Coordinates of C-alpha atoms and ligand atoms in Angstrom, one line a residue:
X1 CA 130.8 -40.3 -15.6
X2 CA 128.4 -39.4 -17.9
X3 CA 128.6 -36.2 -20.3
X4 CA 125.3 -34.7 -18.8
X5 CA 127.2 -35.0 -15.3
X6 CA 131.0 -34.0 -17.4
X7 CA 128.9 -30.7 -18.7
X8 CA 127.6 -30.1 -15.4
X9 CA 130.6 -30.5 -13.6
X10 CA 132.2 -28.4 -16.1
X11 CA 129.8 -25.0 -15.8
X12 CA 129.7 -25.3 -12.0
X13 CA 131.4 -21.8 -11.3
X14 CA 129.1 -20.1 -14.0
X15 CA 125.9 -21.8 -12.6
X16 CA 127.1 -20.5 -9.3
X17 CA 127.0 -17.1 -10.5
X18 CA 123.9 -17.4 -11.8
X19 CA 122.5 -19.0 -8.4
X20 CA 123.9 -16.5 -6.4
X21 CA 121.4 -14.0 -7.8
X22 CA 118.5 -16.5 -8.4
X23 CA 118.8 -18.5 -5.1
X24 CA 117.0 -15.8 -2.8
X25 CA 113.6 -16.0 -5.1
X26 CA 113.4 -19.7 -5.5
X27 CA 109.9 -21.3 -4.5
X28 CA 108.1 -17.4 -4.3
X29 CA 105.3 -18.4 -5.4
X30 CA 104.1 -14.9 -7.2
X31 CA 106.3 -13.0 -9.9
X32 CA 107.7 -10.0 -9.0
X33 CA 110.1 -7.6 -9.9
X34 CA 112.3 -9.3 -7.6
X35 CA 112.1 -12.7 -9.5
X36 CA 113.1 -10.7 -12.7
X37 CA 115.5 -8.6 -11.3
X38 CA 117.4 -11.6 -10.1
X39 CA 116.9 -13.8 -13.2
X40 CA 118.3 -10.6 -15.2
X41 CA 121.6 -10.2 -12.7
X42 CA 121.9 -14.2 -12.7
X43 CA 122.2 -13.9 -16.6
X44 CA 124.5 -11.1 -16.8
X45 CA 126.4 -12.5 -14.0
X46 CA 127.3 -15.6 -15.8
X47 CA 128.1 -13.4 -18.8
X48 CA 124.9 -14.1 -21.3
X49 CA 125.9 -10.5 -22.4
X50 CA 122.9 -7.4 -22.3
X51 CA 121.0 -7.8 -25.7
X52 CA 120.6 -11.5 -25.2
X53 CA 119.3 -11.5 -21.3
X54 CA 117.2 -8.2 -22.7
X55 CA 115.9 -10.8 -25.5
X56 CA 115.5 -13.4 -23.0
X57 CA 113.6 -10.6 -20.2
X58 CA 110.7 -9.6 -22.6
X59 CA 110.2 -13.2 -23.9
X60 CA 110.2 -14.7 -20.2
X61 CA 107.6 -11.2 -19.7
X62 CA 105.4 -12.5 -22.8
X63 CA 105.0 -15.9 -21.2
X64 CA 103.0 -14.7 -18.2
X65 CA 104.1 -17.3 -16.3
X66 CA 104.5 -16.2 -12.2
X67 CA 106.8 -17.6 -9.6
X68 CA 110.3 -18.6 -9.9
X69 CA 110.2 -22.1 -10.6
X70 CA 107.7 -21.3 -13.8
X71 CA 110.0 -18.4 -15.0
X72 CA 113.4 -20.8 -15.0
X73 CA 111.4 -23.5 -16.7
X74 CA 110.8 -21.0 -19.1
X75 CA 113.7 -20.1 -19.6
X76 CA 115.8 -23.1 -19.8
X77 CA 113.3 -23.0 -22.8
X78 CA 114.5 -20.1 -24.4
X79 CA 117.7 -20.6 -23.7
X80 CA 117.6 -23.6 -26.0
X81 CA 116.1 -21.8 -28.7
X82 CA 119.1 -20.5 -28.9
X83 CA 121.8 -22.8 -29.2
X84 CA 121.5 -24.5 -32.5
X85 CA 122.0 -28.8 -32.2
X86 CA 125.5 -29.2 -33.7
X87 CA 125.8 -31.6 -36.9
X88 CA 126.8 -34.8 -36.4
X89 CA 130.4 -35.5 -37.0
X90 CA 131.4 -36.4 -40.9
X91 CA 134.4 -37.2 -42.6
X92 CA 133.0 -35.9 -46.3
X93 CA 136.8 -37.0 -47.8
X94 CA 139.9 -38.8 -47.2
X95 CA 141.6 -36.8 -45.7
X96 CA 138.9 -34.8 -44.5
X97 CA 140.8 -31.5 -43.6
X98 CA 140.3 -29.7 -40.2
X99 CA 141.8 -26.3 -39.9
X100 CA 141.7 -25.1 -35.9
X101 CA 142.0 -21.1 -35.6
X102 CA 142.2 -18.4 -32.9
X103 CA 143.4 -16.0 -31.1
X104 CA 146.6 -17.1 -29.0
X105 CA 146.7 -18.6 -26.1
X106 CA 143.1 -19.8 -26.5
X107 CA 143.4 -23.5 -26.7
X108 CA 144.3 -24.5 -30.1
X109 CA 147.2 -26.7 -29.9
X110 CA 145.9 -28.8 -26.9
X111 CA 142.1 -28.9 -28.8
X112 CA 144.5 -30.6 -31.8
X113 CA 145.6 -32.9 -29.7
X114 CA 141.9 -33.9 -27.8
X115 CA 140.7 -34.1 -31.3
X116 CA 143.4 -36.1 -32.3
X117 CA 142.8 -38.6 -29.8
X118 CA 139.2 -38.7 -29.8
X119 CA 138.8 -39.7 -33.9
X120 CA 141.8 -42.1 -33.1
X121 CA 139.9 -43.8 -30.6
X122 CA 137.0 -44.1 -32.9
X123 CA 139.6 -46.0 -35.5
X124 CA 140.3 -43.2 -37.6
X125 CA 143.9 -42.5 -39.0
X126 CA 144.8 -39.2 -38.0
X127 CA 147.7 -36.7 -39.4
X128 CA 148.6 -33.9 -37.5
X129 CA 150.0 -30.6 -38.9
X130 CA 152.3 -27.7 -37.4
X131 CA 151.3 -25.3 -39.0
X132 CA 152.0 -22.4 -36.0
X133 CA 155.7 -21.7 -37.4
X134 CA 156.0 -18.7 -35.7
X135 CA 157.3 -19.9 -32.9
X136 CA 160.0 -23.1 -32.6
X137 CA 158.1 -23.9 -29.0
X138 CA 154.7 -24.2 -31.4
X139 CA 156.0 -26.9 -33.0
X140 CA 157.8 -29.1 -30.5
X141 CA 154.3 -28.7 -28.2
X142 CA 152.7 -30.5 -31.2
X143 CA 154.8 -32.9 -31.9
X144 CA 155.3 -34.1 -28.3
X145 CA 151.3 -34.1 -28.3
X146 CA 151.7 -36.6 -31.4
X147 CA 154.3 -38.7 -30.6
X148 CA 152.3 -39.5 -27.1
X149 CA 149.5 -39.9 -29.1
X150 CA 151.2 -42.1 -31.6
X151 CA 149.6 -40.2 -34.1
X152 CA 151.7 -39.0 -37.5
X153 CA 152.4 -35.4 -37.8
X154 CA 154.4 -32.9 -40.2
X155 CA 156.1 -30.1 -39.3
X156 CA 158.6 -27.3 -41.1
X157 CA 161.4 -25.5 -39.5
X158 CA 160.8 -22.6 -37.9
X159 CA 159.6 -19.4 -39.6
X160 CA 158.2 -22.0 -42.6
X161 CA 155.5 -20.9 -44.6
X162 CA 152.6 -22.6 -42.8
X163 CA 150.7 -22.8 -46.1
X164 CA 153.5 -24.9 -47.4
X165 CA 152.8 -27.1 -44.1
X166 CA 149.6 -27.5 -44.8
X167 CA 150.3 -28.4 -48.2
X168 CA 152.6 -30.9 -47.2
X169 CA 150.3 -32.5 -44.5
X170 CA 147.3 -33.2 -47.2
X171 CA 149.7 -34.9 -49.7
X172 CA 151.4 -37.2 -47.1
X173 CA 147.9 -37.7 -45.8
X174 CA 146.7 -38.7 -49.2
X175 CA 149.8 -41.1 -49.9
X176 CA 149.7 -42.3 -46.7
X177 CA 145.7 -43.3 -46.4
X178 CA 145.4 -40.7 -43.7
X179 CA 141.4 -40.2 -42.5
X180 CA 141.4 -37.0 -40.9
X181 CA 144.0 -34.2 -41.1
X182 CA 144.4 -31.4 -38.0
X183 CA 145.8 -28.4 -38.6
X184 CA 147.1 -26.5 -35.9
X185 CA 147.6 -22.5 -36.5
X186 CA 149.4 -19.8 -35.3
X187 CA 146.9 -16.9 -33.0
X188 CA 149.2 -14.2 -32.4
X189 CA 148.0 -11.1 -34.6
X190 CA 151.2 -9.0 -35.0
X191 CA 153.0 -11.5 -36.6
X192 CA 155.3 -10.2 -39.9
X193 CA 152.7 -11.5 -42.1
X194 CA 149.1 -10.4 -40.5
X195 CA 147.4 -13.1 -39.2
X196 CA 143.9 -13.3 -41.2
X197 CA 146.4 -13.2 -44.8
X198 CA 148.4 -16.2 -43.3
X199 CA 145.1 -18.2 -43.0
X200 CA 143.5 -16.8 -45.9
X201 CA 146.4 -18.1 -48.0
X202 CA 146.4 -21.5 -46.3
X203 CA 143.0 -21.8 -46.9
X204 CA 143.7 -21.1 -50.9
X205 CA 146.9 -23.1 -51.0
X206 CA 144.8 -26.0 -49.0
X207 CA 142.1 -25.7 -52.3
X208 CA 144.7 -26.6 -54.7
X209 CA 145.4 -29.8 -53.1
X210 CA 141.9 -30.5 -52.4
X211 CA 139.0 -28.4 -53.8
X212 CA 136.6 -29.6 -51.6
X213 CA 139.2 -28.7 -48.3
X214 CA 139.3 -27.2 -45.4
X215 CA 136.3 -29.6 -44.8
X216 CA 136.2 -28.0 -40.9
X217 CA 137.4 -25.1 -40.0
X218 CA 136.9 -24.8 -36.3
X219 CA 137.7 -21.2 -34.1
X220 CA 139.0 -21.8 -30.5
X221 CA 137.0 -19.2 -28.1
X222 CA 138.2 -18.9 -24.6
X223 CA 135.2 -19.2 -22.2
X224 CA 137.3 -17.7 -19.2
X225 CA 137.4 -14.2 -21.4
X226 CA 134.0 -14.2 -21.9
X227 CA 132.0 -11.6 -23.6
X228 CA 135.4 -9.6 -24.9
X229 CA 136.9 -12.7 -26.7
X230 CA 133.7 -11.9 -29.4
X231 CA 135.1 -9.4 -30.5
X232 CA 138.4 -11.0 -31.1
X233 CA 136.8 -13.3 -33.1
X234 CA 134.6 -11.3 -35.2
X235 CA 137.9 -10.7 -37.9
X236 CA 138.0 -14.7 -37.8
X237 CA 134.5 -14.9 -39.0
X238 CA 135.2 -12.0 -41.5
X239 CA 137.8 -14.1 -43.0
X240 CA 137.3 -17.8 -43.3
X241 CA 134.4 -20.0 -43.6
X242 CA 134.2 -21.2 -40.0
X243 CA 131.7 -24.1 -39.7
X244 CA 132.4 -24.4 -36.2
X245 CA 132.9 -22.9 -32.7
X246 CA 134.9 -25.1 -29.6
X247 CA 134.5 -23.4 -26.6
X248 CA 137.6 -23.9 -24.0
X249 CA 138.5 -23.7 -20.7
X250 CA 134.9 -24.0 -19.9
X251 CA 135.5 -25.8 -16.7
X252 CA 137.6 -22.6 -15.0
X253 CA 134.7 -19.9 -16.2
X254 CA 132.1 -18.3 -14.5
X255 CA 131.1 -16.6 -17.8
X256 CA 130.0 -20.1 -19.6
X257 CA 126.6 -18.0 -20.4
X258 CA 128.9 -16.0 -23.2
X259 CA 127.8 -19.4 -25.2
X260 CA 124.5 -17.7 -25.8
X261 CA 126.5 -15.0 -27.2
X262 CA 128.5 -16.7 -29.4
X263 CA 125.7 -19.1 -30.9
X264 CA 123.7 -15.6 -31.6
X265 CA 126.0 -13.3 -32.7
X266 CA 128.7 -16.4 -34.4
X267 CA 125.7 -18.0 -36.5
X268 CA 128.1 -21.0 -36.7
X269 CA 127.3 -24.1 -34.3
X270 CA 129.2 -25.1 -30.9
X271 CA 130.5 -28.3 -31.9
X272 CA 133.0 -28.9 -28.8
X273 CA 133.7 -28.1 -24.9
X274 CA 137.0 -28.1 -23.9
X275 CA 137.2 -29.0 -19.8
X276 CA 139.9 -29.1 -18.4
X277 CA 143.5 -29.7 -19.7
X278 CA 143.7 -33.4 -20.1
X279 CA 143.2 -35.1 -23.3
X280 CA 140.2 -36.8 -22.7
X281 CA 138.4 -33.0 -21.6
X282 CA 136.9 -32.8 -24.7
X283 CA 133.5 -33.3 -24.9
X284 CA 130.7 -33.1 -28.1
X285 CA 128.4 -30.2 -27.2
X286 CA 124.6 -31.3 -26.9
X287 CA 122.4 -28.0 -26.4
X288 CA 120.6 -29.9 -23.6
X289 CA 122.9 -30.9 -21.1
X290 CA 124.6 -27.4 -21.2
X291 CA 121.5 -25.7 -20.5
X292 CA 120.8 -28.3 -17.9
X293 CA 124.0 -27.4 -16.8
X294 CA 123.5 -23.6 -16.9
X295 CA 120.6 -22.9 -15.1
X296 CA 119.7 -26.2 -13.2
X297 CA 118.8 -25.0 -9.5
X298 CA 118.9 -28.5 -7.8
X299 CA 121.4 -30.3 -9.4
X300 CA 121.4 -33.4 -10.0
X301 CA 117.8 -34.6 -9.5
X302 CA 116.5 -31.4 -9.3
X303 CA 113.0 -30.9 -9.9
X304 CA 113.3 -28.6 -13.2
X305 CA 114.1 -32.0 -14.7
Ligands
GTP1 N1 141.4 -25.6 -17.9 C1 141.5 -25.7 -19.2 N2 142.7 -25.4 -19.8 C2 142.8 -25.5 -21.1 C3 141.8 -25.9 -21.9 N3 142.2 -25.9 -23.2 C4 143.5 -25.4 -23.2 N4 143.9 -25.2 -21.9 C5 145.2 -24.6 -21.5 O1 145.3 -23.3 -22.0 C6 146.7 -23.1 -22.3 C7 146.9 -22.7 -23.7 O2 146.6 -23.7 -24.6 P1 147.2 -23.9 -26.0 O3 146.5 -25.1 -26.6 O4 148.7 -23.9 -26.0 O5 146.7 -22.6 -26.7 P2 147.0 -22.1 -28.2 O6 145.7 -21.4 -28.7 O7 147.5 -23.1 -29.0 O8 148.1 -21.0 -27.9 P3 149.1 -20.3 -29.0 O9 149.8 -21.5 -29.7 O10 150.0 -19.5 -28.1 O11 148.4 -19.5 -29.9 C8 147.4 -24.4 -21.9 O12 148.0 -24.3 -20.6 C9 146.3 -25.4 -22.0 O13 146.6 -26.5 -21.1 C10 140.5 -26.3 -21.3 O14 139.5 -26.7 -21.9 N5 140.5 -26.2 -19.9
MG2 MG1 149.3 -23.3 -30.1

């Protein structure tokens, strides 16, 4: 399957949503406040959040454009604008470090492993490290995830200093010829030692190995919690240079819009979509496709093509 169909497959509850509302104007040929009532309840629906389908309202007004078909061509337009195209991948170093944050329960661990297995299949030698201490179960979920993957890893005992993990894994990396390191971290936020010190230190500690590292650091956002996991994320951002967002969970969401959110509010890129919890559900985000995937009103083939 292709990733345009993947994507679309993907964001079929949150396109629902937005169809619901938009389905009943399709084809009337004049606009009217019916055609921009429903394009503003499809967007809030599917979770775009209020300021951005405001944004989105007075631009689509601006256009002059009339009748429904117009309007969504218009906006599929807009919505573009605002989903920056992700950088390419790059492995800067060897290793090239990737710290994955977030808040629990998120998808952290199993976006270690997707990533794992997508750079191994490109050839790449790929370290993994446990760096979620906090709880034993942490650890032996990533190393079961590694030892299926046949992919090295380094863990601590429980309750270990994840800096020291993270430490450990960039040396053995660097002795070892490693490509790419993944670190996986804890998410819970009432943790003995608050959360955003832990990282902050593993991010310093991680800079004494490797000046140029972490070379990545990626924050896990739940799709399914839509507009509220924002603000859960907002400390992240406050605290560690975050190149990256990977949206998860995608495929179970009706609020898929809340990428428009994140893109806006975030300033860092999408660079992933996780869809669904097998370990090849990863997929690289192109802008396109998930707009196409958003708003498209006669999937597959459908005339907004
Ligand atoms: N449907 C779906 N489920 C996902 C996706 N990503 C992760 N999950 C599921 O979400 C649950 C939590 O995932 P984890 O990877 O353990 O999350 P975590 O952020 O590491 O959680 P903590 O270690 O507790 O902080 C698991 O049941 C995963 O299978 C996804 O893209 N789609
Ligand atoms: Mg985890």
């Amino acid at each position: 399957m292709s990733l345009w169909h993947r994507v679309s497959q993907a964001l079929t509850r949150t396109r629902e949503r937005f169809l619901q509302a938009v389905r009943e104007t399709l084809g009337q040929p004049d606009s009217s406040d019916a055609v921009f009532q429903a394009i503003e309840e499809g967007l809030l629906q599917s979770d775009v959040g209020v300021e951005i389908t405001e944004e989105l309202l007075q631009h689509l007004r601006r256009t002059g454009r009339k009748g429904s078909i117009e309007l969504l061509a218009a906006l599929r337009d807009a919505l573009l604008s605002y989903l920056p195209e992700p950088p390419p991948e790059q492995f800067p170093s060897q290793p090239t470090v990737v710290l994955v944050v977030g808040v629990n329960g998120f998808g952290k661990t199993t976006t270690v492993a997707k990533l794992a297995y997508r750079w191994k299949q490109q050839g790449k030698q790929v370290l993994i490290a446990a760096a979620d201490t906090f709880r034993a179960a942490a650890i032996e979920q990533l190393q079961q995830w590694a030892e299926a993957l046949g992919v090295g890893y380094i863990r601590h005992r429980y309750g270990a200093d994840p800096a020291a993990v993270a430490y450990d894994a960039v040396q053995a990396a660097r002795a070892r010829g490693v490509d790419v390191v993944l670190i996986d971290t804890a998410g819970r936020l009432h943790t003995k030692t608050p959360l955003m010190a832990e990282l902050e230190k593993m991010v310093r500690v991680l800079r004494k190995v490797e000046p140029t590292a972490p070379h990545e650091v990626l924050l896990v956002l739940d799709a399914s919690v839509g507009q509220n996991a924002l603000a859960q994320t907002q400390e992240f951002l406050r605290h560690l240079p975050i190149t990256g967002v990977v949206l998860t969970k995608v495929d179970g969401s009706a609020r898929g819009g809340m990428a428009l959110a994140v893109a806006r509010k975030c300033r860092v890129p999408i660079r992933y979509l996780g869809v669904g919890e097998g370990i090849e559900d990863l997929l690289a985000f192109e802008p396109v496709a998930f707009v196409q995937g958003l708003v498209d009103t006669l999937s597959p083939e459908g005339a907004l093509r």
